[in-house]
Short mmCIF file of C-alpha atoms in Angstrom, two decimals:
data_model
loop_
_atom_site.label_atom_id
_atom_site.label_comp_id
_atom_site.label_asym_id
_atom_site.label_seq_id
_atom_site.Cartn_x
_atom_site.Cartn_y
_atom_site.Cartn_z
CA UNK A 1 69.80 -35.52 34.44
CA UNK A 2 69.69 -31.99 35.42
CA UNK A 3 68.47 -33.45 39.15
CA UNK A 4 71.40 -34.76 39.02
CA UNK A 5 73.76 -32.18 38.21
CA UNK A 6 72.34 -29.58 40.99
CA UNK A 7 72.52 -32.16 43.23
CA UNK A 8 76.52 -32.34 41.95
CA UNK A 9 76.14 -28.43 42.52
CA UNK A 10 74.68 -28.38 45.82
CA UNK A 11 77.67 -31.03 47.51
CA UNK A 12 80.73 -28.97 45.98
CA UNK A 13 79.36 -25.98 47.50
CA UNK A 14 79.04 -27.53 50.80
CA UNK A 15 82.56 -29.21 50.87
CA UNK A 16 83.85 -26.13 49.52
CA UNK A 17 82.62 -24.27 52.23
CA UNK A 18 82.63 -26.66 55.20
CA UNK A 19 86.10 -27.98 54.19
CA UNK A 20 87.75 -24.34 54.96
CA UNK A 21 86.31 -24.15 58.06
CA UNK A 22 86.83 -27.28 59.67
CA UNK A 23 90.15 -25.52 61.18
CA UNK A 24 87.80 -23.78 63.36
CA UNK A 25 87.45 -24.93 66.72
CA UNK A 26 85.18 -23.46 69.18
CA UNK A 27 87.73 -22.35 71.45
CA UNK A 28 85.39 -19.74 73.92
CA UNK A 29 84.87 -22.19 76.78
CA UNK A 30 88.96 -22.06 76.92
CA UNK A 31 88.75 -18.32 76.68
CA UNK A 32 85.75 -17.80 79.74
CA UNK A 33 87.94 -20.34 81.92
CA UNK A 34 91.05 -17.63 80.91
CA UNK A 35 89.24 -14.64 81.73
CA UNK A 36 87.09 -15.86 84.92
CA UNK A 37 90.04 -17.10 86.68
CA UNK A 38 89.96 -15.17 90.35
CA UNK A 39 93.33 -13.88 89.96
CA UNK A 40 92.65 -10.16 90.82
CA UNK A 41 94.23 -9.30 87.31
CA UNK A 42 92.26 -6.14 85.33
CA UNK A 43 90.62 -7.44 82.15
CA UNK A 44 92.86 -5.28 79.99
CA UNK A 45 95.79 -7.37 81.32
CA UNK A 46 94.36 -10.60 81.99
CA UNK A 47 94.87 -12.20 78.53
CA UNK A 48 98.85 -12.76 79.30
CA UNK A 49 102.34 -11.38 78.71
CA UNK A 50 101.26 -9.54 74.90
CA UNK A 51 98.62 -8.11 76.64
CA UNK A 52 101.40 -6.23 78.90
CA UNK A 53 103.27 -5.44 76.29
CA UNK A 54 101.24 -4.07 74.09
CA UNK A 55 99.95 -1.77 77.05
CA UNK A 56 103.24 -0.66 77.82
CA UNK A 57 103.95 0.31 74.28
CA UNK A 58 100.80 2.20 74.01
CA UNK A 59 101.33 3.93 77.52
CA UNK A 60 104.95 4.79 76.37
CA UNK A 61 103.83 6.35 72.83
CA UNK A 62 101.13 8.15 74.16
CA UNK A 63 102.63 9.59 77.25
CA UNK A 64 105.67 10.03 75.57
CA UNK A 65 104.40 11.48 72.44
CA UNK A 66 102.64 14.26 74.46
CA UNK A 67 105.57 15.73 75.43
CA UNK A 68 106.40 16.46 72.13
CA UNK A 69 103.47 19.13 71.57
CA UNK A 70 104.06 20.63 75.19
CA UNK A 71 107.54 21.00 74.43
CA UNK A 72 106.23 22.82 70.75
CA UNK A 73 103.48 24.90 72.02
CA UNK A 74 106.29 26.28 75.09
CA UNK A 75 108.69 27.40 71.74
CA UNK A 76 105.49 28.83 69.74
CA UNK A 77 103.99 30.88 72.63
CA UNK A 78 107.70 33.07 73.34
CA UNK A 79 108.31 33.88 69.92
CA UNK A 80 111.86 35.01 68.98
CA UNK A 81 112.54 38.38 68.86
CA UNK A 82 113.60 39.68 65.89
CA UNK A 83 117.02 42.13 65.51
CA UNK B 1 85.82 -13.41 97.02
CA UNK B 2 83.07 -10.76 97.49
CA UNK B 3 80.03 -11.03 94.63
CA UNK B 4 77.75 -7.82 92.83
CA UNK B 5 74.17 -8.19 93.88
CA UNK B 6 72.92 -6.30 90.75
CA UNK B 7 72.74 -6.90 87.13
CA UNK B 8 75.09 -4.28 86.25
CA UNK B 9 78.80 -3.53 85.24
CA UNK B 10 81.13 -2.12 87.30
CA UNK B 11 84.21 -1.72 84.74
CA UNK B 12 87.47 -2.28 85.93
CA UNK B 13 89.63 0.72 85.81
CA UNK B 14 91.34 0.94 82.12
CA UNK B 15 93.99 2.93 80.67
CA UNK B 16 92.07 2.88 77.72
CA UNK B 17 90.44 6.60 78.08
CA UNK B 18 93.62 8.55 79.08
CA UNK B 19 95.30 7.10 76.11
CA UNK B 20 92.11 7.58 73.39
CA UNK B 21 92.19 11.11 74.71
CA UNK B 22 96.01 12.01 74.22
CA UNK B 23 96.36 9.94 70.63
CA UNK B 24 93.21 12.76 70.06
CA UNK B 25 95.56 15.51 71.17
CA UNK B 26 98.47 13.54 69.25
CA UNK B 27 96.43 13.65 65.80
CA UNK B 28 95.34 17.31 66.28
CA UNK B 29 98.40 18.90 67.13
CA UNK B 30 99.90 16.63 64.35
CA UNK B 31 97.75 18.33 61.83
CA UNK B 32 99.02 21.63 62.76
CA UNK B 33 102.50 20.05 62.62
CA UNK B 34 101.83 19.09 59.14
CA UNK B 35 99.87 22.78 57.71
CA UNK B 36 102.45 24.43 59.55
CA UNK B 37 105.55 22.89 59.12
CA UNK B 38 105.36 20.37 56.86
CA UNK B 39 105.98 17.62 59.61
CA UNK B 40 103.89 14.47 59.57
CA UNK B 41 105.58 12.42 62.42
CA UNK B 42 103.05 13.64 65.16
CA UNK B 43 100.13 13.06 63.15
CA UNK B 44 101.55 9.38 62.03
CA UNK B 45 102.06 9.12 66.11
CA UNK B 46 98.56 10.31 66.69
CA UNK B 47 97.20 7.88 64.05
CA UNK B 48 99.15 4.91 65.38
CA UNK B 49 98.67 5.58 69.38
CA UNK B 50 94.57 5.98 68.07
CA UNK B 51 94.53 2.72 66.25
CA UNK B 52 96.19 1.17 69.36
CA UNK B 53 93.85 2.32 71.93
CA UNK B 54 90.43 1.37 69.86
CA UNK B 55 91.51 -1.96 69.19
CA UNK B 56 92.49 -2.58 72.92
CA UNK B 57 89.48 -0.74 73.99
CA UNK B 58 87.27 -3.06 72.22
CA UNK B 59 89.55 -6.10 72.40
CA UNK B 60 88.39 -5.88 76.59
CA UNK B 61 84.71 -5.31 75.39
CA UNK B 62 84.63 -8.87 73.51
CA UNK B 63 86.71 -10.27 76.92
CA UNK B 64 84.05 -8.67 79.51
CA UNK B 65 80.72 -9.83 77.56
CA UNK B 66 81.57 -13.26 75.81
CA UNK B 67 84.01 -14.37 77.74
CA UNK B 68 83.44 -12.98 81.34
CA UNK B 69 79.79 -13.20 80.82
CA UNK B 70 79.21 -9.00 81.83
CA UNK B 71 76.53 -8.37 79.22
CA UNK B 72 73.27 -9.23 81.18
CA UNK B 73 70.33 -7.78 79.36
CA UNK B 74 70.44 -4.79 81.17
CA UNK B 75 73.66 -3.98 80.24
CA UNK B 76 72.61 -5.06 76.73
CA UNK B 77 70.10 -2.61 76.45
CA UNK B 78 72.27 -0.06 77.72
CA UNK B 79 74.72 -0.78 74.88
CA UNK B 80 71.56 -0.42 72.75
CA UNK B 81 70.92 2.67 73.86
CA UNK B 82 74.49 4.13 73.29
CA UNK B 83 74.88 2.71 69.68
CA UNK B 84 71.89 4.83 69.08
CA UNK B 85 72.77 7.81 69.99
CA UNK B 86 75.75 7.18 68.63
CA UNK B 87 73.97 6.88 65.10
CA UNK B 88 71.70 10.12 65.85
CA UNK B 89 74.99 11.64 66.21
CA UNK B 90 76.39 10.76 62.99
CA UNK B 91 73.23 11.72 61.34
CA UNK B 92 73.45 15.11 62.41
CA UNK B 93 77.15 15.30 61.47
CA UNK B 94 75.84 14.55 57.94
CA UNK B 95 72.88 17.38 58.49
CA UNK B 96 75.51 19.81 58.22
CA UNK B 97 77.06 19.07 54.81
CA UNK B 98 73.77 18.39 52.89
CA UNK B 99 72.32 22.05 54.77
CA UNK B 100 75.49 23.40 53.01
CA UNK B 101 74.69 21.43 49.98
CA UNK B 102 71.23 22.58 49.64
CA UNK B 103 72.31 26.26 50.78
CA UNK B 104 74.72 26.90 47.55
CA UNK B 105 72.17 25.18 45.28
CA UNK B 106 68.87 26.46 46.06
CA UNK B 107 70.16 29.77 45.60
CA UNK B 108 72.96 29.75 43.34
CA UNK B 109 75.33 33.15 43.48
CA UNK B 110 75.91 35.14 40.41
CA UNK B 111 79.68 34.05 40.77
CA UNK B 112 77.86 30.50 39.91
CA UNK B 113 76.53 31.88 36.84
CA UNK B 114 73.25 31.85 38.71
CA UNK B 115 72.34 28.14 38.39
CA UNK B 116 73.35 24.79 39.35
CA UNK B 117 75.23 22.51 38.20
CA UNK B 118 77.60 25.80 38.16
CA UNK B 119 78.89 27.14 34.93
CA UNK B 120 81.88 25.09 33.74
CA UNK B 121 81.06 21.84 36.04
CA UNK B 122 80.17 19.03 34.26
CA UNK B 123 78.76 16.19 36.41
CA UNK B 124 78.99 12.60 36.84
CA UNK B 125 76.05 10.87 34.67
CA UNK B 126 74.16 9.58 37.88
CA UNK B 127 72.91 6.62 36.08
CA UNK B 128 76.47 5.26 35.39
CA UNK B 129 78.67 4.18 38.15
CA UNK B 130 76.43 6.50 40.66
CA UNK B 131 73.61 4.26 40.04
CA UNK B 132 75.54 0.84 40.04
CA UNK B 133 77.15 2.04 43.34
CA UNK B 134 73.36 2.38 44.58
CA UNK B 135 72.43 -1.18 43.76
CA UNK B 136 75.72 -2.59 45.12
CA UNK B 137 74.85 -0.77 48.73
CA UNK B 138 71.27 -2.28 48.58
CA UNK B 139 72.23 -5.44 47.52
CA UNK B 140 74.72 -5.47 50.38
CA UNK B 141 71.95 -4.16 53.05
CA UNK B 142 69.94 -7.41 51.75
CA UNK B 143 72.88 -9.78 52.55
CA UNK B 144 73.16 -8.15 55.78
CA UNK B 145 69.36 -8.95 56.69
CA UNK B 146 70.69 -12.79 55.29
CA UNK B 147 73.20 -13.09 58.07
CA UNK B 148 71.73 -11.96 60.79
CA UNK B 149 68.62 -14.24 60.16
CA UNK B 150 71.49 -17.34 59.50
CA UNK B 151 72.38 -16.38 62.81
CA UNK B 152 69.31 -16.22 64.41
CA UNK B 153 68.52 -19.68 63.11
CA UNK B 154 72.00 -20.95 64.19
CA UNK B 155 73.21 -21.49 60.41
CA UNK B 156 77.10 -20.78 61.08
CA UNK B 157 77.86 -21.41 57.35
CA UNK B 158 75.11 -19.21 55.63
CA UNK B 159 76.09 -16.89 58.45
CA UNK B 160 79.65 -16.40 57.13
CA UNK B 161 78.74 -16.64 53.65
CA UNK B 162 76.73 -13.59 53.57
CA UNK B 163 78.78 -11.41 55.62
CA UNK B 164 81.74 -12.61 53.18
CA UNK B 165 79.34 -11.38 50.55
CA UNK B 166 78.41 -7.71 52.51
CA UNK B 167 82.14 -7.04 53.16
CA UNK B 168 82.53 -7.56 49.48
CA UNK B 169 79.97 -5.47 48.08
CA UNK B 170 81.18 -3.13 50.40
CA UNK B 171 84.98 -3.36 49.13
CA UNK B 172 83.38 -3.25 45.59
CA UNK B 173 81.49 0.30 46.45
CA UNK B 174 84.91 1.65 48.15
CA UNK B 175 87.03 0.40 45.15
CA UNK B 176 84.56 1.98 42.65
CA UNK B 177 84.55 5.69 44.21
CA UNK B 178 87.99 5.82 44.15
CA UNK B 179 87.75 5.11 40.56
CA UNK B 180 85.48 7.61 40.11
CA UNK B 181 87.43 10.11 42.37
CA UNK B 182 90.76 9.62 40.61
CA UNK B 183 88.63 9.77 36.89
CA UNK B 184 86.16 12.78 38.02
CA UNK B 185 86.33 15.93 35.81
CA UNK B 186 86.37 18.50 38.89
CA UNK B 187 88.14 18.61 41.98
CA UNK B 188 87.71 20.10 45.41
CA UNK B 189 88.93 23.10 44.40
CA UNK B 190 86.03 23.62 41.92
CA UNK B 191 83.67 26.19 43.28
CA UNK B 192 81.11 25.52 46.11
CA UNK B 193 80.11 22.66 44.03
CA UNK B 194 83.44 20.55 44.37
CA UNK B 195 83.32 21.31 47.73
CA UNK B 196 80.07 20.03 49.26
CA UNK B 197 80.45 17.24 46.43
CA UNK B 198 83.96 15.86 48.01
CA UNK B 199 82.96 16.83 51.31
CA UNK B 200 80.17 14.80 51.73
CA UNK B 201 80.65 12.04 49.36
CA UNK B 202 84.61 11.89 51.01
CA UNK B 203 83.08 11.31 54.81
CA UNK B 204 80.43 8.77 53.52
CA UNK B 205 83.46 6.87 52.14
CA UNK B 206 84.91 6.70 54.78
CA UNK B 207 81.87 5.87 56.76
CA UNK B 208 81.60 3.24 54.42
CA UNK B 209 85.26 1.75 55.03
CA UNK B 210 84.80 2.33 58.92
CA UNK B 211 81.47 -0.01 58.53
CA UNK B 212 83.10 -2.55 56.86
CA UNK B 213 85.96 -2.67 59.00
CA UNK B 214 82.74 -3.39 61.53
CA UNK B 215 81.78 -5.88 60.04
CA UNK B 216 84.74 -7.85 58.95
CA UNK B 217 85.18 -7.93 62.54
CA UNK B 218 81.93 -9.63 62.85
CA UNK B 219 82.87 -11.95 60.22
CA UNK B 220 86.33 -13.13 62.74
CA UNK B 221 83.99 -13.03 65.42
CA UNK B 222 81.40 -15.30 63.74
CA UNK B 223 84.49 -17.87 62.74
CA UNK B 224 86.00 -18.31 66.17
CA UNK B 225 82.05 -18.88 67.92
CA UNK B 226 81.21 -15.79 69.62
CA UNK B 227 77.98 -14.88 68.62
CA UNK B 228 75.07 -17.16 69.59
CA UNK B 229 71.27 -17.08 68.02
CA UNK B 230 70.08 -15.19 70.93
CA UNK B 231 72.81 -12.89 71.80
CA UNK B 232 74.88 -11.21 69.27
CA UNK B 233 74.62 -7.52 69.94
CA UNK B 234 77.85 -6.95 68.22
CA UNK B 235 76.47 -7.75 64.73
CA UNK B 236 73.46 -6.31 65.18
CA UNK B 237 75.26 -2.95 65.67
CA UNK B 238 77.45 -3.54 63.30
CA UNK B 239 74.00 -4.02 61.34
CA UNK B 240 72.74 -1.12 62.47
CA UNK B 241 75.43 1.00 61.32
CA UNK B 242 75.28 -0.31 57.72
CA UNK B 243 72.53 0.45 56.88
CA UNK B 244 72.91 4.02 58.56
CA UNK B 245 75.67 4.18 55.78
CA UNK B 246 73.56 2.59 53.14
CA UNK B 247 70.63 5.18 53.68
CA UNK B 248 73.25 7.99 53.55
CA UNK B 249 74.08 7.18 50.31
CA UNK B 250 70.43 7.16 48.85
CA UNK B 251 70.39 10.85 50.54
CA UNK B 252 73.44 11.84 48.53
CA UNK B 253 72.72 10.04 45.23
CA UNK B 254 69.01 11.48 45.09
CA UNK B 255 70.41 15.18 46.06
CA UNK B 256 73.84 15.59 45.36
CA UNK B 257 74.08 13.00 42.03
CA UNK B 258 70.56 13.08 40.63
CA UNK B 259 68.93 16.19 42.14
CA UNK B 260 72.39 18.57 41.64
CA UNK B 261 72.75 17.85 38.11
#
């Protein structure tokens, strides 16, 4: 009887966990085809069109933002004179 | 197409650097921003243009060893080598606030009262949540060991079952010191004492949170087939740097919790 009900135990564990993870495919092969193709294109880049775009917006917040503390450390280092 | 005839990597040239080092000068000049004139938009940009760069950074790391096939032992060993030293280097970041621990408490001042725990401190009971904090970070380097033997001996499911379980126990440790944090009876601003107490405890908790931010990573990794039982250097780093944080904690429960009271 008790065989019986860790046995019961045992399978509800495993289709617990196996059922929730049948969505996962093994999708590297896909992904080494992807990123080995000779197409010249630098690895940061090569994974498609978000890829670009999430450079650019990076790039653009970065380089931009920096201007922000040149601009504040010009007005901090002549300070206003005082009447 | 021309081919390498060593074992080596020869990166291609990334943006990645420029922009790590500017979101640095972003989050630095966005803390003076915020002491100085109450301004928190640079930081928030510094924070945001950071977050951006590591996750692209190592985004291309995952693309140029499983998936362009970069990581040769050589390489492997070189990445070894560099999570290392990285380690070393965080250990000796942590030197410094346990010297300055154990400088204001071997010799406590006369402003102290001239002893330690200082007068009108009163604190935590180390064998409350201190000690069930302890067991929850060994209990969570023990499921770490579980995964990477599960996947050593290919066992995808065990595999993601324990690091399910590490992240938790993890979680569980974060979740409890803020509870303790927000319920302490001293703060920061108590003496010496709150100081090296928040100081330290503050940057293991967030070592803690960076670690299991490591390896939940791991755990998406594992899912989608990355790792295989004979090369997985991610984990094993992320591993590594787990039980760096684990050990940490035993240094500041024995001295800071047990020790200091």
């Amino acid at each position: 009887m008790l065989q019986n009900l860790l046995a019961l135990r045992q399978i509800t564990r495993r289709t617990i966990s196996t059922a929730s993870l049948r969505q996962f495919e093994n999708k590297v092969p896909e992904k080494q085809k992807l990123f080995q193709e000779d197409n010249g294109i630098p690895v940061h880049l090569k994974g498609g069109i978000a890829d670009a775009v999430l450079y650019r917006a990076t790039m653009l917040l970065t380089i931009g933002g920096t201007a922000y503390p040149i601009y504040l450390l010009a007005m901090a280092s002549f300070p206003k004179k005082q009447i | 197409m021309t081919h390498q005839m060593h074992a080596y990597h020869m990166v291609n040239p990334s943006p990645w650097p420029l922009t790590g080092a500017l979101s640095a000068l972003l989050i630095t000049s966005g803390l003076m921003m915020w002491f100085h004139s109450n301004s928190i938009f640079l930081l928030v940009l510094g924070l945001i243009t950071n977050i951006l760069t590591m996750f692209q950074w190592w985004r291309d790391i995952i693309r140029e060893g499983t998936f362009q096939g970069h990581h040769t032992p050589i390489v492997q060993k070189g990445l070894r080598y560099g999570m290392i030293l990285f380690i070393i280097s965080e250990v000796l970041f942590f030197t410094g606030f346990f010297w300055a621990f154990y400088h204001s408490s071997l010799v406590p001042t006369t402003e102290l009262g001239g002893y330690w725990p200082p007068a009108g401190i009163k604190p935590l009971n180390p064998l409350e949540v201190p000690l069930l904090n302890t067991a929850v970070l060994l209990a969570s380097g023990v499921s770490v060991t579980w995964a990477h033997h599960s996947i050593l001996e290919k066992d995808r499911i065990n595999a993601i079952q324990a690091l399910i379980v590490t992240i938790s126990l993890g979680l569980y440790f974060t979740l409890l010191q803020i509870m303790e944090y927000y319920e302490s009876p001293f703060t920061i601003a108590d003496s010496v004492y709150g100081s090296t107490f928040f100081m330290a405890t503050g940057f293991h908790g967030f070592h803690v949170i960076i670690g299991s931010s490591f390896l939940f990573i791991c755990l998406m990794r594992q899912l989608k087939f990355h790792f295989t039982s004979n090369h997985h250097f991610g984990f094993e780093a992320a591993a590594w740097y787990w039980h760096f944080v684990d050990v940490v904690w035993l240094f500041l429960y024995v001295s800071i919790y047990w020790w200091g009271s």
